[in-house]
PDB file of C-alpha atoms in Angstrom:
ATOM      1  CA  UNK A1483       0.000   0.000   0.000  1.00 45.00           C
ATOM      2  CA  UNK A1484       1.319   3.923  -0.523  1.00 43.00           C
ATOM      3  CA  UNK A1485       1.284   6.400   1.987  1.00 42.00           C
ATOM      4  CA  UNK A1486      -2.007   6.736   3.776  1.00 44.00           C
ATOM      5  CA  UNK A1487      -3.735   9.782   2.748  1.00 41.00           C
ATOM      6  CA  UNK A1488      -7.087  11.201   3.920  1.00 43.00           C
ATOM      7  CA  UNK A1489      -9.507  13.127   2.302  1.00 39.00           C
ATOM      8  CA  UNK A1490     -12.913  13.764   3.855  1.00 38.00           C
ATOM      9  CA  UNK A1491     -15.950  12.964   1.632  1.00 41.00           C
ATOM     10  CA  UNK A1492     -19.224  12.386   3.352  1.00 36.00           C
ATOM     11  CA  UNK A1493     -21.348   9.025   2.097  1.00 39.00           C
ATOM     12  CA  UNK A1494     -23.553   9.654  -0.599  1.00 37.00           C
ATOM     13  CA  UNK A1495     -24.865   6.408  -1.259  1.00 38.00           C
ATOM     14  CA  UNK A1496     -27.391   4.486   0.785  1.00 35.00           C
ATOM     15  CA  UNK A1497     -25.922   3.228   3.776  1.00 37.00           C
ATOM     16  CA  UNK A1498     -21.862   4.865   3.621  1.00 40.00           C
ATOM     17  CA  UNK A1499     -20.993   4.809  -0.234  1.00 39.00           C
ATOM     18  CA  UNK A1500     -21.706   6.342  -3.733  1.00 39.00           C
ATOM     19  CA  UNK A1501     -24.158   4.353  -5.200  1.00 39.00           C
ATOM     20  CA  UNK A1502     -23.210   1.200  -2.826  1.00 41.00           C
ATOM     21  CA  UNK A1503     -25.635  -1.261  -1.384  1.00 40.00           C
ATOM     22  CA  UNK A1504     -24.428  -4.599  -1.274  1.00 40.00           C
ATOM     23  CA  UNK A1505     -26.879  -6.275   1.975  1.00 40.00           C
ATOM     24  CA  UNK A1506     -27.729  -3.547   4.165  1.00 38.00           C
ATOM     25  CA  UNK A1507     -30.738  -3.290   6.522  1.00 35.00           C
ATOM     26  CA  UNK A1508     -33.389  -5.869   4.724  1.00 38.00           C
ATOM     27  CA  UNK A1509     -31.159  -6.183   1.915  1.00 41.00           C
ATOM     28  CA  UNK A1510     -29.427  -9.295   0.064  1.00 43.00           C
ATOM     29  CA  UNK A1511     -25.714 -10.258  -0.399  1.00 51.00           C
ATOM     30  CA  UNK A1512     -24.583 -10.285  -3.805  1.00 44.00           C
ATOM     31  CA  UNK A1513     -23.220 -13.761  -2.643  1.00 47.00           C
ATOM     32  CA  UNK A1514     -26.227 -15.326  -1.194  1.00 46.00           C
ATOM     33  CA  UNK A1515     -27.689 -14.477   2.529  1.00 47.00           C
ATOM     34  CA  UNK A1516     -29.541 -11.401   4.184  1.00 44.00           C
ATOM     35  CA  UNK A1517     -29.825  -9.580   7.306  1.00 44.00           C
ATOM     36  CA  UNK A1518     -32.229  -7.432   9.034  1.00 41.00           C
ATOM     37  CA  UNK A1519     -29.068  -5.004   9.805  1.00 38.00           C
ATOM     38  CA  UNK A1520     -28.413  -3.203  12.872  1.00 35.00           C
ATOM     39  CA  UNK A1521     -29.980   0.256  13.622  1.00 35.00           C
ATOM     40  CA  UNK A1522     -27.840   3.315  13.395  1.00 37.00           C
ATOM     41  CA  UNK A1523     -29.605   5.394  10.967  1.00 38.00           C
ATOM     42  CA  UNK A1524     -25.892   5.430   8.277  1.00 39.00           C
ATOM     43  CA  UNK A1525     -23.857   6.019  10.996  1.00 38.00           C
ATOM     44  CA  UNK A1526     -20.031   4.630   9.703  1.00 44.00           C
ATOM     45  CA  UNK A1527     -19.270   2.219  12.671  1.00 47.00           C
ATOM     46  CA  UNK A1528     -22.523   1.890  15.220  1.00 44.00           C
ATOM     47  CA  UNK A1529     -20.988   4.466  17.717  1.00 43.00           C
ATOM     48  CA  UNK A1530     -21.535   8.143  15.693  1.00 43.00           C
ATOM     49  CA  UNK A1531     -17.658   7.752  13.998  1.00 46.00           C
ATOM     50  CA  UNK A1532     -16.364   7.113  11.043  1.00 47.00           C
ATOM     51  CA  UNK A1533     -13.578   4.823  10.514  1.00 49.00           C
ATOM     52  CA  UNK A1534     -10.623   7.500  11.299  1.00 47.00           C
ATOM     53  CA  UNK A1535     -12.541   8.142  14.484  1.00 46.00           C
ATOM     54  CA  UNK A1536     -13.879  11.206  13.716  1.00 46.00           C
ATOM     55  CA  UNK A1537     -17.421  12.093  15.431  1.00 43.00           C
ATOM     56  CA  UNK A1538     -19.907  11.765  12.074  1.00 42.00           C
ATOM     57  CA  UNK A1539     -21.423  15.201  11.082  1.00 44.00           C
ATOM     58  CA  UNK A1540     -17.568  16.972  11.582  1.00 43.00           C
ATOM     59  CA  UNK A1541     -19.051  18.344  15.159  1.00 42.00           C
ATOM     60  CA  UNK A1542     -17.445  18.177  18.658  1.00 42.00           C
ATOM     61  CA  UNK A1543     -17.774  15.207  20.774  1.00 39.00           C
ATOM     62  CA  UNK A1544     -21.775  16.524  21.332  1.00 41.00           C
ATOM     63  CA  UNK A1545     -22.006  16.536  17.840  1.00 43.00           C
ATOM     64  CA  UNK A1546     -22.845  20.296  17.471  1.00 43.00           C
ATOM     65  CA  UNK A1547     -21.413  22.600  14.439  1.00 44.00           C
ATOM     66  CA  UNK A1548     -17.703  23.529  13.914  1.00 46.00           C
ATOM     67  CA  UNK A1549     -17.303  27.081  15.207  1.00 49.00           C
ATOM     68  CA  UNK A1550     -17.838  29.469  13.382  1.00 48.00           C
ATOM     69  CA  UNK A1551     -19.268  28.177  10.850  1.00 47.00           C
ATOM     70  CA  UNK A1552     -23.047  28.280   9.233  1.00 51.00           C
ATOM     71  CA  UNK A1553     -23.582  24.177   9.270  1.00 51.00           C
ATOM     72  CA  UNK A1554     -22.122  24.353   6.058  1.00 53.00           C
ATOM     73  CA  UNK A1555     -20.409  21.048   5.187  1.00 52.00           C
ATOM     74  CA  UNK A1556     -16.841  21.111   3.558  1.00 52.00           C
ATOM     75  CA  UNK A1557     -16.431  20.126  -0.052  1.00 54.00           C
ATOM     76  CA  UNK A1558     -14.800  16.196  -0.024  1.00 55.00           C
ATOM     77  CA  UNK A1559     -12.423  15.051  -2.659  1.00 60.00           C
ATOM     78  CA  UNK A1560     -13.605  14.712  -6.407  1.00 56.00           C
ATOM     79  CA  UNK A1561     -17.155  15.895  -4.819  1.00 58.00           C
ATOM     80  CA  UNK A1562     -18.957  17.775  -7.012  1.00 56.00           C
ATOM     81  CA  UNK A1563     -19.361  21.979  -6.356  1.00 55.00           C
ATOM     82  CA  UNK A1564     -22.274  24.116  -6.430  1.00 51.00           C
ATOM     83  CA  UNK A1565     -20.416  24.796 -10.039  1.00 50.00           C
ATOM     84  CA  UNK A1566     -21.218  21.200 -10.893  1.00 50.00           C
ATOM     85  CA  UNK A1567     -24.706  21.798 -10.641  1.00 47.00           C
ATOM     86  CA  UNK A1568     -25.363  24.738 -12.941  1.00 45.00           C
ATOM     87  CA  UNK A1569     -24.919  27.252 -10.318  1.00 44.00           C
ATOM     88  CA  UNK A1570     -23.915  30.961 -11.531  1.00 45.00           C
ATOM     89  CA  UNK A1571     -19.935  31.431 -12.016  1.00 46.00           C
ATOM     90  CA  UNK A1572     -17.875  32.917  -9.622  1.00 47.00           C
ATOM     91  CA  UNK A1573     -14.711  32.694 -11.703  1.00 52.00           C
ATOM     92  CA  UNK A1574     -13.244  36.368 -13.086  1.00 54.00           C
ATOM     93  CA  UNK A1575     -12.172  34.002 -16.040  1.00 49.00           C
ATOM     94  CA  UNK A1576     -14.972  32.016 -16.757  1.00 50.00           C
ATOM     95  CA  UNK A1577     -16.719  35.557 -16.925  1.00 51.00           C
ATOM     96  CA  UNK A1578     -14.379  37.717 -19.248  1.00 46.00           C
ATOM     97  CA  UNK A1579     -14.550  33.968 -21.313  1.00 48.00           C
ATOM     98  CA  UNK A1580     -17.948  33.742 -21.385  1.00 56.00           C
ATOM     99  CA  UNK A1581     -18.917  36.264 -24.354  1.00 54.00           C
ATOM    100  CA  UNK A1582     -15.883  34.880 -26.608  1.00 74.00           C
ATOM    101  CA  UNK A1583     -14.307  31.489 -27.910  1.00 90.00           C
ATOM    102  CA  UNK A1584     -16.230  28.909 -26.118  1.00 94.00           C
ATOM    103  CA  UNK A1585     -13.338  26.966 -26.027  1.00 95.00           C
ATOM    104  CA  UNK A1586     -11.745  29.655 -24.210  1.00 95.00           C
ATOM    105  CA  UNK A1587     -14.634  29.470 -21.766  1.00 95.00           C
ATOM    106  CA  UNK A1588     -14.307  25.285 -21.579  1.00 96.00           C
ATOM    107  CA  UNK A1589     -10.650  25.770 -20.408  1.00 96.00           C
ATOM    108  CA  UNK A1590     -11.735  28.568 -17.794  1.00 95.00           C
ATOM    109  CA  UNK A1591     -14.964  26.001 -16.003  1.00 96.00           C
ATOM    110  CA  UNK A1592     -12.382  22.865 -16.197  1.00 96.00           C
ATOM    111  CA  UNK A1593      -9.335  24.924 -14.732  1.00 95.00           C
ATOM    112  CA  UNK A1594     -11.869  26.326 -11.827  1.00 95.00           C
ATOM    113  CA  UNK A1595     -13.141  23.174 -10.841  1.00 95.00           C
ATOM    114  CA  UNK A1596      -9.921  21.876 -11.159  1.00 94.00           C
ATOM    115  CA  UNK A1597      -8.487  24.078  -8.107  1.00 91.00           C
ATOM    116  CA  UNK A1598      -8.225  22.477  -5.162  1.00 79.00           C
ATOM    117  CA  UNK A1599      -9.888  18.766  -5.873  1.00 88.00           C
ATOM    118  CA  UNK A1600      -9.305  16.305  -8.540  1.00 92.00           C
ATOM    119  CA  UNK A1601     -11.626  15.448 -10.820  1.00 95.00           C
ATOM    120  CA  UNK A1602     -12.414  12.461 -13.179  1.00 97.00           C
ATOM    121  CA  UNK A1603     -13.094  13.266 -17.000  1.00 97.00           C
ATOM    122  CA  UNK A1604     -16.580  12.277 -16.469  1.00 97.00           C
ATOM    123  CA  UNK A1605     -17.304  15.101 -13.905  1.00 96.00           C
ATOM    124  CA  UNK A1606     -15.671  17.652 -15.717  1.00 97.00           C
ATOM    125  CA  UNK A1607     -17.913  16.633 -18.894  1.00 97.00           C
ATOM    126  CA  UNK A1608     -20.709  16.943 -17.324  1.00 97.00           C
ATOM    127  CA  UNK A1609     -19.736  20.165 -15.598  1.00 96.00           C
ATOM    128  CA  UNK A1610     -19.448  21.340 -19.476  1.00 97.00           C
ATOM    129  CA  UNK A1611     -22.420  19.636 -20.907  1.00 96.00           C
ATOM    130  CA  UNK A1612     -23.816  22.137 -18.346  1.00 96.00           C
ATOM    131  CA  UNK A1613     -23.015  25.029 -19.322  1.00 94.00           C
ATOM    132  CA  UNK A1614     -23.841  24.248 -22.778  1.00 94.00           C
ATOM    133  CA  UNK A1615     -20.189  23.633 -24.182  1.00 96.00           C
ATOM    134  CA  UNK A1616     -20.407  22.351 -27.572  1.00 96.00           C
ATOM    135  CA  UNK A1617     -19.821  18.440 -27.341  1.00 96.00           C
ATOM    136  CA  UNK A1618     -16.547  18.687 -29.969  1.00 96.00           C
ATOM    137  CA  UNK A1619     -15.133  21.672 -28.153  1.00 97.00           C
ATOM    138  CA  UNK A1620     -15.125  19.929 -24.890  1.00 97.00           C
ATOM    139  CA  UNK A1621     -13.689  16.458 -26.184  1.00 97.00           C
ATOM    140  CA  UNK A1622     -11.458  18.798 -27.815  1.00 97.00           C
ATOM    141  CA  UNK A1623     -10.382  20.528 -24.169  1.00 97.00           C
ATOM    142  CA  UNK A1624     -10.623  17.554 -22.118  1.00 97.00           C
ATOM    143  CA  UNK A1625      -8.144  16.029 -24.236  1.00 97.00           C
ATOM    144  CA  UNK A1626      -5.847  17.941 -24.301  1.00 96.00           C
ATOM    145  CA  UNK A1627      -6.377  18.648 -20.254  1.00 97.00           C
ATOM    146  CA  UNK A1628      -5.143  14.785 -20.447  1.00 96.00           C
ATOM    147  CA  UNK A1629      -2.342  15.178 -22.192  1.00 96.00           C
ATOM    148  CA  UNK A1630      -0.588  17.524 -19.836  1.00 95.00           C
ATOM    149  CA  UNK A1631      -2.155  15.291 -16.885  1.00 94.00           C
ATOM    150  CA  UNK A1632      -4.173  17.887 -15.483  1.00 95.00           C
ATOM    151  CA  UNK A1633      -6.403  15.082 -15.701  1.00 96.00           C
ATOM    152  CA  UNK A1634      -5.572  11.465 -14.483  1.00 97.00           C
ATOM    153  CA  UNK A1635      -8.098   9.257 -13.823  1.00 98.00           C
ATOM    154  CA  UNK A1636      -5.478   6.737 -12.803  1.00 97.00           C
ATOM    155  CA  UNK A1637      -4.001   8.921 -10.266  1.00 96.00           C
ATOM    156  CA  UNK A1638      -7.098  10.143  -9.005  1.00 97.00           C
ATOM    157  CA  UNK A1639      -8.659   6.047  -9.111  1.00 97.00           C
ATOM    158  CA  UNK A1640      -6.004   4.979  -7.044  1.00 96.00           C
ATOM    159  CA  UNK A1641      -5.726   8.002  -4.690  1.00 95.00           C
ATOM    160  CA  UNK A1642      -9.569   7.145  -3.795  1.00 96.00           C
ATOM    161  CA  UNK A1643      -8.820   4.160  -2.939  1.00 97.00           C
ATOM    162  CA  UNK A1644      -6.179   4.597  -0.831  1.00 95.00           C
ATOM    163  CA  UNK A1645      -8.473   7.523   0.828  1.00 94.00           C
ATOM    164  CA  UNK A1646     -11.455   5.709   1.338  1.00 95.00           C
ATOM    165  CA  UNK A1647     -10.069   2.104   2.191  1.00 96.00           C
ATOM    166  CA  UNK A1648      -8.383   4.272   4.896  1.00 93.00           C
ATOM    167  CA  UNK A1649     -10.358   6.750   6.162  1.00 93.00           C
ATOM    168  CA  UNK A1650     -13.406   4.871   5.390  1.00 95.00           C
ATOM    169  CA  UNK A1651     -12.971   1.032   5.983  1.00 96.00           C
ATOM    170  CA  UNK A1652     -14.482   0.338   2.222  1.00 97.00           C
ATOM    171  CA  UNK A1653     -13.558  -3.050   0.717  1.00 97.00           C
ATOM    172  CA  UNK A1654     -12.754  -3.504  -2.893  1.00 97.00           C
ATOM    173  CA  UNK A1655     -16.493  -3.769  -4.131  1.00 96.00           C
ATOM    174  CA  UNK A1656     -17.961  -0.433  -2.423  1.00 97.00           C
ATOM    175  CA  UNK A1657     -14.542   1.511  -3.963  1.00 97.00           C
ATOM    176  CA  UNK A1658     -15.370  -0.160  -7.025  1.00 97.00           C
ATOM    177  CA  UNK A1659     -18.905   0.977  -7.388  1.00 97.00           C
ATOM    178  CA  UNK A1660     -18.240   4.256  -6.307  1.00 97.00           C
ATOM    179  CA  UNK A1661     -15.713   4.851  -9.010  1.00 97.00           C
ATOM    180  CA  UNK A1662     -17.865   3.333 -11.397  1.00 97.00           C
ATOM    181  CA  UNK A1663     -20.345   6.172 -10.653  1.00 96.00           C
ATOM    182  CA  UNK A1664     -17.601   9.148 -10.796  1.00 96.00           C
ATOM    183  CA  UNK A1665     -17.130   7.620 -14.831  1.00 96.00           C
ATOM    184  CA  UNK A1666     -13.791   5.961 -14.255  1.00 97.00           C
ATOM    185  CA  UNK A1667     -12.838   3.135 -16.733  1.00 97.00           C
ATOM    186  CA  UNK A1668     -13.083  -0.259 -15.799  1.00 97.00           C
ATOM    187  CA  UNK A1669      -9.621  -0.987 -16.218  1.00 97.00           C
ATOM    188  CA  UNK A1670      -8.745   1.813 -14.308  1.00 97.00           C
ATOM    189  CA  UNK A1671     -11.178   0.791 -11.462  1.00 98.00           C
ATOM    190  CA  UNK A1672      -9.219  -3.072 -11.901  1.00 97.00           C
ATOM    191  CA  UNK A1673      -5.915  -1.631 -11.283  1.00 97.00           C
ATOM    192  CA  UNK A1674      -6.543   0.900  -8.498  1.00 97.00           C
ATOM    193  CA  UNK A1675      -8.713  -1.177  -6.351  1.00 97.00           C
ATOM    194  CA  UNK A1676      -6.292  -3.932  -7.001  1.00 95.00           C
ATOM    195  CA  UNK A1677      -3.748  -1.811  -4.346  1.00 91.00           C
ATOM    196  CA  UNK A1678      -5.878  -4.037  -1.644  1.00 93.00           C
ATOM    197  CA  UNK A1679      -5.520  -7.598  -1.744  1.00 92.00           C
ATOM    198  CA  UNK A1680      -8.055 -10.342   0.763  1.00 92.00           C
ATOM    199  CA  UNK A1681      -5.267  -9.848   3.483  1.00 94.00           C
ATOM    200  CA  UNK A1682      -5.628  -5.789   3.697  1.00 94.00           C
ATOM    201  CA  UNK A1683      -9.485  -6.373   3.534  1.00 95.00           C
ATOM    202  CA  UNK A1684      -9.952  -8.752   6.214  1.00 95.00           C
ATOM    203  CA  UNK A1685      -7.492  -7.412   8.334  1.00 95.00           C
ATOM    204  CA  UNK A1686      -9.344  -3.324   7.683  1.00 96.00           C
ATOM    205  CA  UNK A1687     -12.583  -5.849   8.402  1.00 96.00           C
ATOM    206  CA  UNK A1688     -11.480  -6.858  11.551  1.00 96.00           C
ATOM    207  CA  UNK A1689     -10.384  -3.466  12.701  1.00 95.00           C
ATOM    208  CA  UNK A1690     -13.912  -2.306  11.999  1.00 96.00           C
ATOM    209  CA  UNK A1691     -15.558  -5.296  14.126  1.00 96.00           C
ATOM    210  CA  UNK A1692     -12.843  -4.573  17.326  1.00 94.00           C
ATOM    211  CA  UNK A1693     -14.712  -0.571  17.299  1.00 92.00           C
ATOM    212  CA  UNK A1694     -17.987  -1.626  17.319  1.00 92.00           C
ATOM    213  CA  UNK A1695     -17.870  -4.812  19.481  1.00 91.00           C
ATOM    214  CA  UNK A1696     -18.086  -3.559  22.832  1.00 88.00           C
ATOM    215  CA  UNK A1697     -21.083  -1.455  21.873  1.00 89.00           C
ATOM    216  CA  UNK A1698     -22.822  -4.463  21.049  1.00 89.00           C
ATOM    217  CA  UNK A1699     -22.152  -6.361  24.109  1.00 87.00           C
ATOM    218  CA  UNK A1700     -25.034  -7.282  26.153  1.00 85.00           C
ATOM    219  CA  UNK A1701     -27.042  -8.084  23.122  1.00 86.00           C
ATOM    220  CA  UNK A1702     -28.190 -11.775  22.382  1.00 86.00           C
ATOM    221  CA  UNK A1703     -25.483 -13.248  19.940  1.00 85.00           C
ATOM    222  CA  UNK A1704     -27.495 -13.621  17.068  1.00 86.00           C
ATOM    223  CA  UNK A1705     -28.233  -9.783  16.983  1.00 89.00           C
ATOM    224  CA  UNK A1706     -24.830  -9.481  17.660  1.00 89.00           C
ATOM    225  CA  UNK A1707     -23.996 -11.111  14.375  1.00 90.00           C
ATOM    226  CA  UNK A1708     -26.039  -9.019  12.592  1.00 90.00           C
ATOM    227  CA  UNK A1709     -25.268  -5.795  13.789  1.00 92.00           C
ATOM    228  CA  UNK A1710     -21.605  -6.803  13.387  1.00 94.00           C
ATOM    229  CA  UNK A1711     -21.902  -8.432   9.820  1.00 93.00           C
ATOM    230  CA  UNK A1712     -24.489  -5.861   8.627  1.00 95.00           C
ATOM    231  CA  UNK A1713     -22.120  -3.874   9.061  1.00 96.00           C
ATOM    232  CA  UNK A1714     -18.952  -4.975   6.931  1.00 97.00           C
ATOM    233  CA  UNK A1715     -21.980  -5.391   4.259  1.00 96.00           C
ATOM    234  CA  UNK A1716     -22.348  -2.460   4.228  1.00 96.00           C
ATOM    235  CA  UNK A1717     -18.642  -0.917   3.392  1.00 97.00           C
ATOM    236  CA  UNK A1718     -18.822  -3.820   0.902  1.00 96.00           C
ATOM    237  CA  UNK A1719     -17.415  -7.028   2.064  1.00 97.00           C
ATOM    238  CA  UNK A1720     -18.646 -10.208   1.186  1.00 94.00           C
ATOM    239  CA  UNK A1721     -21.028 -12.532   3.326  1.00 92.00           C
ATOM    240  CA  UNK A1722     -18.330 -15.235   4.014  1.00 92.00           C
ATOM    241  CA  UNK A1723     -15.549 -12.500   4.990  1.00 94.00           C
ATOM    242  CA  UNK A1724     -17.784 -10.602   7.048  1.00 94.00           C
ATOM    243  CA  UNK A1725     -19.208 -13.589   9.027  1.00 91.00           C
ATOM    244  CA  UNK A1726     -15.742 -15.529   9.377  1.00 92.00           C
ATOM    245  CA  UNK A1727     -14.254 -12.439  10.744  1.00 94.00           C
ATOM    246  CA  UNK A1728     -17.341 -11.662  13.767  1.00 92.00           C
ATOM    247  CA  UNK A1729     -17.313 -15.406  14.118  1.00 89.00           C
ATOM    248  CA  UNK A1730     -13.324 -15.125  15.504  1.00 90.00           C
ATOM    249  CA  UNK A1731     -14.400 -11.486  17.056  1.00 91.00           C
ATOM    250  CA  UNK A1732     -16.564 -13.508  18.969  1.00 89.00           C
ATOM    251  CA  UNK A1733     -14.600 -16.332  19.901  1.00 87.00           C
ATOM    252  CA  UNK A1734     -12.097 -14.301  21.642  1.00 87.00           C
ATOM    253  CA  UNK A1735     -14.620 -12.861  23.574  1.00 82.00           C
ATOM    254  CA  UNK A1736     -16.038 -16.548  24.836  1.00 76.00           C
ATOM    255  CA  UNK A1737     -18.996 -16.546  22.788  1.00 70.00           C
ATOM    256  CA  UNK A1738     -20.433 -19.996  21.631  1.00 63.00           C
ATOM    257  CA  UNK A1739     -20.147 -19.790  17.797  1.00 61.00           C
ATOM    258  CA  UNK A1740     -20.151 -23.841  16.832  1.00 63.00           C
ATOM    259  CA  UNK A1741     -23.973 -23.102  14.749  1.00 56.00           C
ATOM    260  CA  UNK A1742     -21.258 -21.387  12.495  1.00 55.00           C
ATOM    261  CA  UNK A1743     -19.640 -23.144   9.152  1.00 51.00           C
ATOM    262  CA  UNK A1744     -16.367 -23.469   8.639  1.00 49.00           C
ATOM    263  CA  UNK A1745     -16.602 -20.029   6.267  1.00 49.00           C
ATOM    264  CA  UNK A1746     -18.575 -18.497   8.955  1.00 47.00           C
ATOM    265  CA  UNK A1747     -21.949 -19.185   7.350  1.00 49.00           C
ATOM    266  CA  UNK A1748     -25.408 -20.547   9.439  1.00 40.00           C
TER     267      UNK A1748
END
């Protein structure tokens, strides 16, 4: 793995991840299985965090607003901007552009929402396909915004992954998905999310499992199990993972976990 590197980005998608929803509360396994879920209302690990151990919502420990601030929340990486949604420009460039070669005016929007976050082609189309840039001038600037790499979907594919393996706990499917929905090629999704290997996930896996476990103690063991394994579901990792990992969780802790296969599996 490279250097650990975290960006803040808050969940989009149902449950913790753009556009991710592999067996959350009521939901099915891609692999086989269900579970009712545990309650938390999308909160990252049962307890109010996220993964880094930040309180969820970017608040104090009581979960009120940063001072002084309006509740505003901050911009994550490759999120899209008020810009992104057809909101009026800001940029002194964009303006003086806007009247002349629309080209001109392309290069001004992508160089804007270029400054301070990455972006993937696909958002930075659509950003133009917005504001009505001709569909030939914008493959036209886009390209050429590749060729002196001030777009990389590579780089930005495999800094995402680092980010939100990290900061997140996401296994190789959510990442996958959520890049998928950002525009990324496949074979760029392939190669970034291959950084992580079934080691790196089950050991992130158990990480997750040792912050939520005490929380759940005093529960009967089968809502245990789900609370625990809904859980890892949700951030995307697969039935037998998730249950093989809570069923060793809970064997350290002297629970009875024999009605569990070999693979962790009723």
């Amino acid at each position: 793995m490279t250097r650990r590197t975290d960006w803040a980005e808050s969940d989009a998608h149902p449950g913790g991840s753009a556009g991710v929803g592999p067996a959350g509360v009521g939901e099915t396994w891609p692999d086989g299985g269900s579970w009712d879920g545990p309650h938390g209302g999308g909160r990252e690990d049962g307890e109010g965090r996220s993964f880094d151990g930040r309180r969820a919502g970017g608040g104090d420990e009581g979960g009120s607003r940063p001072r002084g601030g309006r509740g505003r929340r901050r911009r994550g990486f490759g999120e899209p901007s008020a810009e992104d949604e057809g909101a009026p420009s800001s940029s002194r460039a964009e303006r003086e552009a806007s009247s002349g070669d629309p080209a001109e005016r392309a290069r001004a929007i992508c160089l804007r929402l270029l400054t301070g976050t990455p972006r993937t082609r696909k958002q930075l189309a659509d950003a133009l396909r917005k504001r009505e840039i001709p569909d030939d001038v914008a493959e036209e600037v886009l390209s050429r915004f590749e060729e002196v790499r001030l777009i990389d979907d590579s780089a930005f594919a495999a800094a995402w992954v680092e980010s939100r393996h990290h900061g997140r706990g996401l296994a190789r499917r959510a990442l996958a998905q959520e890049l998928r929905t950002k525009g990324v090629d496949p074979a760029l999704i392939d190669e970034a999310v291959a950084q992580l290997d079934t080691e790196q996930e089950e050991t992130t896996a158990r990480e997750l499992v040792d912050r939520k476990l005490r929380a759940t103690r005093g529960l009967d063991r089968d809502k245990r199990i789900r609370r625990l394994a809904g859980m890892l579901a949700r951030k995307g990792y697969s039935q037998g993972m998730a249950l093989r990992v809570v069923r060793q969780a809970l064997e350290e802790e002297g629970e009875d976990t024999e009605f569990l296969g070999e693979d962790g599996e009723f």
